[in-house]
Amino acid sequence: MEKIYDVIIIGGGPAGLAAGLYAGRARLDTLMIEKMTEGGQIVTTNEVENYPGGIEHESGPSLIGRMVGQAEKFGVKTVKEAVTAVELTGDIKIVTTTANVFKSKTIIIATGANPRPIGCPGEAALVGMGVSYCATCDGAFFEDLDIYVVGGGDSAVEEALYLTRFGKKVTIIHRRDELRAAKYLQEQAFANPKVEFFWDSVVTEIKGEEMVEGMTVQNVKTGEIREILADPEDETFGIFVFVGLIPASDLFAGVLDMKDGYIITNDNMETNVKGVFAAGDIRVKDLRQVVTAAADGAIAATQADKYISGH
Ligand code: NAP
């Protein structure tokens, strides 16, 4: 007989893992599909300071490791495959991956969001050659070099602070004259002698043949253009980009109600399609954090259980 899961969770970040934990504990037959390794964006974080009850100085991968263990303990199965298509509207939902076709009574979408590029000339060609979207992954390559961080949100400031352990100095390039990041992070950045700022500024071009050699930065208020060249002794510098996120929702376009690419749900994580729930950063919401993602996942799994049992 063909296998029909109770719940398929798409995405293995904190929202998906929390959904797995709750679905597993409810004894629902649960499959989690994750295209890479579990963890989502938080695995690129060196220290998670604001997860309640978290261990001091715990890294994103360490926290995720404990979440994975907890979900597995309650019987959640995981496959590492990319989802290529979904059919959500029938009573039985169909999820097609690069290797399989899976069926389920309910779906929890926890696909999260990916880093947004600046979009300037030269950026795409120099990814991995000086341009990076992950400080924990690439920071060590820039030991004693200049580092520039683009953005003014929590990610930019948090990662700039982390990068001070490697760079000669770390310059935050922000398009306004005021940071969006949490005040606590701002205070740390302003107090750190290795952190400098280019205010009201955007990167308009990144230059280099086989590595970043220079970039053009424009002041959006005065129009002044600044050419930044690598120190001749260093030959290169690092550009870390944290200018927000792009929701990973393309698969669901035209079927699920969305706002700016984020899926609309009610407080029970229900989408406009029966039996389909969304949790974590993929949802329309104000606060995108591990704690809110985990809470969404718990709610989605609990509601999936109620939907299946008809209560
Ligand atoms: P974000 O909060 O959306 O901030 C993006 C930053 O990039 C903003 O400062 C924005 O400027 C700037 N920006 C956007 N587009 C730009 C462009 N084209 N060129 C130059 N600058 C641009 O994104 P995030 O920092 O990645 O954070 C994403 C979510 O994760 C947020 O909800 C955040 O709170 C959360 N997060 C939390 C923590 C934590 O709690 N420790 C850590 C990391 C992330 P404006 O300010 O002018 O709009």
Coordinates of C-alpha atoms and ligand atoms in Angstrom, one line a residue:
M1 CA 0.0 0.0 0.0
E2 CA 1.3 3.4 -0.8
K3 CA 2.8 5.3 2.1
I4 CA 0.9 8.4 3.3
Y5 CA 2.5 10.4 6.0
D6 CA 0.6 12.4 8.6
V7 CA 2.9 15.4 8.3
I8 CA 5.5 16.4 5.8
I9 CA 7.7 19.3 7.0
I10 CA 9.5 21.2 4.3
G11 CA 12.6 22.8 5.7
G12 CA 14.8 21.8 8.7
G13 CA 15.5 25.1 10.4
P14 CA 14.3 25.9 14.0
A15 CA 10.6 26.2 12.8
G16 CA 10.8 22.8 11.0
L17 CA 12.7 21.1 13.8
A18 CA 10.2 22.4 16.5
A19 CA 7.3 21.2 14.3
G20 CA 9.1 17.8 14.1
L21 CA 9.5 17.6 17.8
Y22 CA 5.8 18.4 18.5
A23 CA 4.6 16.2 15.6
G24 CA 6.8 13.3 16.8
R25 CA 5.6 13.7 20.4
A26 CA 2.0 13.6 19.1
R27 CA 2.9 10.2 17.5
L28 CA 2.2 11.6 14.0
D29 CA 4.1 9.8 11.2
T30 CA 6.3 12.6 10.2
L31 CA 8.8 13.2 7.4
M32 CA 11.1 16.3 7.3
I33 CA 12.6 17.2 3.9
E34 CA 15.6 19.4 4.0
K35 CA 17.7 20.2 0.9
M36 CA 21.0 20.8 2.7
T37 CA 21.9 20.3 6.3
E38 CA 19.5 21.1 9.1
G39 CA 19.6 24.5 10.7
G40 CA 18.7 27.2 8.2
Q41 CA 20.1 30.6 8.6
I42 CA 21.1 30.1 12.3
V43 CA 23.9 27.7 11.4
T44 CA 25.8 30.7 10.1
T45 CA 25.6 32.4 13.5
N46 CA 28.6 32.1 15.8
E47 CA 26.7 32.8 19.0
V48 CA 23.0 32.7 19.8
E49 CA 22.5 35.1 22.7
N50 CA 18.7 35.5 22.8
Y51 CA 17.2 32.0 22.8
P52 CA 15.6 31.6 26.2
G53 CA 17.5 29.2 28.5
G54 CA 20.3 28.9 25.9
I55 CA 23.7 27.9 26.9
E56 CA 26.2 30.8 27.2
H57 CA 28.4 31.2 24.1
E58 CA 26.5 28.5 22.2
S59 CA 26.9 28.6 18.4
G60 CA 24.0 28.2 15.9
P61 CA 25.2 24.7 14.8
S62 CA 25.4 23.5 18.4
L63 CA 21.9 24.7 19.2
I64 CA 20.6 23.1 16.0
G65 CA 22.4 19.8 16.8
R66 CA 20.5 19.6 20.1
M67 CA 17.2 20.3 18.2
V68 CA 17.9 17.7 15.6
G69 CA 18.6 15.1 18.3
Q70 CA 15.3 16.0 20.1
A71 CA 13.3 15.6 16.9
E72 CA 14.9 12.3 16.0
K73 CA 14.3 11.0 19.5
F74 CA 10.6 11.2 18.8
G75 CA 10.8 9.4 15.5
V76 CA 10.9 12.1 12.9
K77 CA 12.5 10.8 9.7
T78 CA 14.6 13.1 7.5
V79 CA 15.5 13.0 3.9
K80 CA 18.1 15.4 2.3
E81 CA 16.4 16.2 -1.0
A82 CA 15.4 19.4 -2.7
V83 CA 11.6 19.8 -3.2
T84 CA 10.9 20.6 -6.9
A85 CA 7.0 20.6 -6.9
V86 CA 4.1 20.5 -4.6
E87 CA 0.4 19.8 -5.0
L88 CA -1.4 21.2 -2.0
T89 CA -5.0 21.5 -2.7
G90 CA -6.2 17.9 -2.5
D91 CA -7.0 16.0 0.7
I92 CA -3.7 14.1 0.1
K93 CA -0.8 16.5 -0.5
I94 CA 1.9 15.5 -2.9
V95 CA 5.5 16.6 -2.6
T96 CA 7.9 15.9 -5.4
T97 CA 11.7 16.0 -4.7
T98 CA 14.7 15.5 -6.9
A99 CA 14.6 11.8 -6.0
N100 CA 11.1 10.8 -4.7
V101 CA 7.4 11.6 -4.6
F102 CA 6.0 11.7 -1.1
K103 CA 2.3 11.9 0.1
S104 CA 0.9 13.4 3.3
K105 CA -2.3 14.4 5.0
T106 CA -0.8 17.7 6.0
I107 CA 2.2 19.9 5.1
I108 CA 4.1 22.3 7.3
I109 CA 6.1 24.8 5.2
A110 CA 9.2 26.0 7.0
T111 CA 11.4 27.0 4.1
G112 CA 12.7 30.2 5.7
A113 CA 14.5 32.8 3.7
N114 CA 17.9 33.3 2.0
P115 CA 20.4 36.2 2.0
R116 CA 19.5 39.1 -0.3
P117 CA 22.4 40.2 -2.6
I118 CA 23.2 43.9 -3.0
G119 CA 22.6 43.4 -6.7
C120 CA 25.5 45.7 -7.8
P121 CA 27.9 44.9 -10.7
G122 CA 30.7 42.6 -9.8
E123 CA 29.0 41.1 -6.7
A124 CA 27.9 37.8 -8.2
A125 CA 31.2 37.1 -10.0
L126 CA 33.2 37.6 -6.8
V127 CA 31.1 35.4 -4.4
G128 CA 33.6 33.2 -2.6
M129 CA 36.5 35.4 -3.8
G130 CA 36.0 38.2 -1.2
V131 CA 32.2 38.6 -1.3
S132 CA 30.4 36.5 1.4
Y133 CA 27.0 36.2 3.0
C134 CA 28.3 34.1 6.0
A135 CA 30.8 35.5 8.6
T136 CA 31.2 32.3 10.5
C137 CA 31.9 30.4 7.3
D138 CA 34.4 32.9 5.7
G139 CA 35.5 35.3 8.4
A140 CA 38.8 33.5 9.0
F141 CA 39.9 34.0 5.4
F142 CA 40.2 37.8 6.2
E143 CA 42.7 37.6 9.2
D144 CA 44.5 40.9 9.4
L145 CA 42.7 42.3 6.3
D146 CA 40.2 45.1 6.0
I147 CA 36.6 43.9 6.2
Y148 CA 33.5 45.8 5.1
V149 CA 30.0 44.8 6.2
V150 CA 27.0 46.0 4.1
G151 CA 23.7 46.5 6.0
G152 CA 22.4 48.0 9.2
G153 CA 20.1 45.3 10.7
D154 CA 20.7 42.8 13.4
S155 CA 22.6 40.5 11.1
A156 CA 25.0 43.2 9.8
V157 CA 25.9 44.5 13.2
E158 CA 26.1 41.1 15.0
E159 CA 28.3 39.7 12.2
A160 CA 30.4 42.8 12.1
L161 CA 31.1 42.4 15.8
Y162 CA 32.1 38.8 15.2
L163 CA 34.3 39.7 12.3
T164 CA 36.4 42.1 14.5
R165 CA 38.2 39.1 15.8
F166 CA 39.7 38.6 12.3
G167 CA 39.8 42.0 10.5
K168 CA 42.3 44.8 11.0
K169 CA 39.1 46.9 11.1
V170 CA 35.5 46.3 10.2
T171 CA 33.6 49.1 8.4
I172 CA 29.8 48.9 8.3
I173 CA 28.4 50.5 5.2
H174 CA 24.8 51.5 5.8
R175 CA 22.4 53.3 3.5
R176 CA 20.9 55.5 6.3
D177 CA 22.5 57.4 9.2
E178 CA 20.8 55.2 11.8
L179 CA 21.1 51.5 12.4
R180 CA 18.0 49.2 12.3
A181 CA 19.8 46.7 14.6
A182 CA 18.7 46.1 18.2
K183 CA 20.0 48.8 20.6
Y184 CA 22.1 46.2 22.6
L185 CA 24.0 45.4 19.4
Q186 CA 24.3 49.0 18.4
E187 CA 25.9 49.8 21.8
Q188 CA 28.4 47.1 21.3
A189 CA 29.3 48.3 17.8
F190 CA 29.7 51.9 18.8
A191 CA 31.9 50.9 21.8
N192 CA 34.2 48.7 19.7
P193 CA 37.3 50.5 18.5
K194 CA 37.7 48.2 15.5
V195 CA 34.2 49.1 14.1
E196 CA 33.9 52.1 11.8
F197 CA 30.9 53.3 9.8
F198 CA 30.2 54.7 6.3
W199 CA 26.8 56.3 6.8
D200 CA 24.2 57.1 4.1
S201 CA 26.3 54.9 1.8
V202 CA 25.7 52.1 -0.7
V203 CA 28.1 49.9 -2.6
T204 CA 27.6 50.5 -6.4
E205 CA 30.3 48.2 -7.8
I206 CA 32.7 45.5 -6.7
K207 CA 35.9 45.1 -8.7
G208 CA 38.5 42.4 -9.1
E209 CA 39.7 39.7 -11.4
E210 CA 40.2 36.6 -9.2
M211 CA 39.5 38.3 -5.9
V212 CA 38.0 41.5 -4.6
E213 CA 40.5 44.3 -5.3
G214 CA 38.3 47.4 -4.9
M215 CA 34.8 48.8 -4.7
T216 CA 32.8 51.9 -5.4
V217 CA 30.7 53.4 -2.6
Q218 CA 28.3 56.2 -3.1
N219 CA 26.9 58.6 -0.5
V220 CA 23.2 58.7 -1.2
K221 CA 22.8 62.2 0.3
T222 CA 25.7 64.1 -1.3
G223 CA 26.2 61.9 -4.3
E224 CA 29.9 61.7 -3.5
I225 CA 31.7 58.6 -4.9
R226 CA 34.4 56.9 -2.9
E227 CA 36.8 54.4 -4.5
I228 CA 38.0 51.9 -2.0
L229 CA 41.1 50.0 -3.1
A230 CA 42.8 47.1 -1.3
D231 CA 45.8 48.0 0.7
P232 CA 48.7 47.1 -1.8
E233 CA 50.3 44.9 0.8
D234 CA 47.1 42.9 1.4
E235 CA 45.9 42.9 -2.3
T236 CA 42.3 42.2 -1.2
F237 CA 39.7 42.8 1.4
G238 CA 36.4 41.2 2.5
I239 CA 32.8 42.3 1.8
F240 CA 30.2 40.7 3.9
V241 CA 26.6 41.4 2.8
F242 CA 23.7 41.4 5.2
V243 CA 21.0 43.5 3.5
G244 CA 18.0 41.4 4.4
L245 CA 16.4 38.2 3.2
I246 CA 14.4 36.8 0.3
P247 CA 11.6 34.4 1.3
A248 CA 12.0 30.8 -0.1
S249 CA 8.4 30.7 -1.3
D250 CA 8.6 30.3 -5.1
L251 CA 7.2 26.7 -5.0
F252 CA 4.0 28.0 -3.4
A253 CA 3.3 31.0 -5.6
G254 CA -0.2 31.2 -7.1
V255 CA -1.6 28.6 -4.6
L256 CA -0.9 30.2 -1.1
D257 CA -1.8 33.7 -0.2
M258 CA 1.3 35.8 0.2
K259 CA 2.5 39.3 0.9
D260 CA 5.8 40.3 -0.6
G261 CA 6.7 36.7 -1.0
Y262 CA 6.0 35.8 2.6
I263 CA 3.1 33.3 3.3
I264 CA 0.1 34.7 5.1
T265 CA -1.2 32.6 8.0
N266 CA -3.6 33.1 10.9
D267 CA -2.5 32.7 14.6
N268 CA -2.8 28.9 14.2
M269 CA -0.2 28.9 11.3
E270 CA -3.0 27.9 8.9
T271 CA -2.6 29.1 5.3
N272 CA -5.5 29.6 2.9
V273 CA -5.3 25.9 1.9
K274 CA -6.8 23.4 4.3
G275 CA -4.1 21.1 5.8
V276 CA -1.3 23.4 4.8
F277 CA 0.5 25.3 7.5
A278 CA 3.5 27.7 7.5
A279 CA 6.0 28.4 10.3
G280 CA 9.0 30.5 10.9
D281 CA 10.7 33.2 8.7
I282 CA 8.6 32.2 5.6
R283 CA 5.5 33.7 7.3
V284 CA 4.3 37.3 7.3
K285 CA 5.4 38.4 10.8
D286 CA 7.2 41.2 12.6
L287 CA 9.8 39.3 14.6
R288 CA 12.0 36.8 12.9
Q289 CA 14.0 35.0 15.6
V290 CA 14.8 31.4 16.6
V291 CA 12.4 31.7 19.5
T292 CA 9.5 32.8 17.2
A293 CA 10.3 30.2 14.6
A294 CA 10.3 27.5 17.2
A295 CA 7.0 28.7 18.6
D296 CA 5.4 28.8 15.1
G297 CA 6.6 25.2 14.5
A298 CA 5.1 24.0 17.7
I299 CA 1.8 25.6 16.9
A300 CA 1.7 24.3 13.3
A301 CA 2.3 20.7 14.4
T302 CA -0.3 20.9 17.1
Q303 CA -2.8 22.3 14.6
A304 CA -1.9 19.6 12.0
D305 CA -2.6 17.0 14.7
K306 CA -6.1 18.6 15.3
Y307 CA -6.8 18.8 11.5
I308 CA -6.0 15.1 11.1
S309 CA -8.1 14.0 14.0
G310 CA -10.9 16.3 13.0
H311 CA -11.0 18.2 16.3
Ligands
NAP1 P1 16.9 43.2 8.1 O1 16.5 43.4 9.5 O2 15.8 43.2 7.0 O3 17.9 44.4 7.8 C1 18.4 44.6 6.5 C2 19.4 45.8 6.5 O4 19.9 45.9 5.2 C3 18.6 47.1 6.9 O5 19.4 47.9 7.7 C4 18.4 47.7 5.5 O6 18.4 49.1 5.5 C5 19.6 47.2 4.7 N1 19.3 47.1 3.3 C6 18.2 46.5 2.7 N2 18.3 46.5 1.4 C7 19.5 47.1 1.1 C8 20.1 47.4 -0.1 N3 19.6 47.1 -1.3 N4 21.3 48.1 0.0 C9 21.9 48.4 1.2 N5 21.3 48.1 2.4 C10 20.1 47.5 2.3 O7 17.7 41.9 7.8 P2 18.7 41.1 8.7 O8 19.6 41.9 9.5 O9 19.3 40.0 7.8 O10 17.7 40.3 9.7 C11 16.7 39.5 9.2 C12 15.8 39.1 10.3 O11 16.5 38.2 11.3 C13 15.3 40.3 11.2 O12 14.0 40.1 11.6 C14 16.3 40.3 12.3 O13 15.7 40.9 13.5 C15 16.5 38.8 12.6 N6 17.8 38.6 13.2 C16 17.9 38.6 14.5 C17 19.1 38.4 15.2 C18 19.2 38.4 16.6 O14 18.1 38.5 17.3 N7 20.3 38.4 17.3 C19 20.3 38.3 14.4 C20 20.2 38.3 13.0 C21 18.9 38.5 12.4 P3 17.3 50.0 6.2 O15 17.5 49.9 7.7 O16 17.5 51.4 5.7 O17 16.0 49.4 5.8

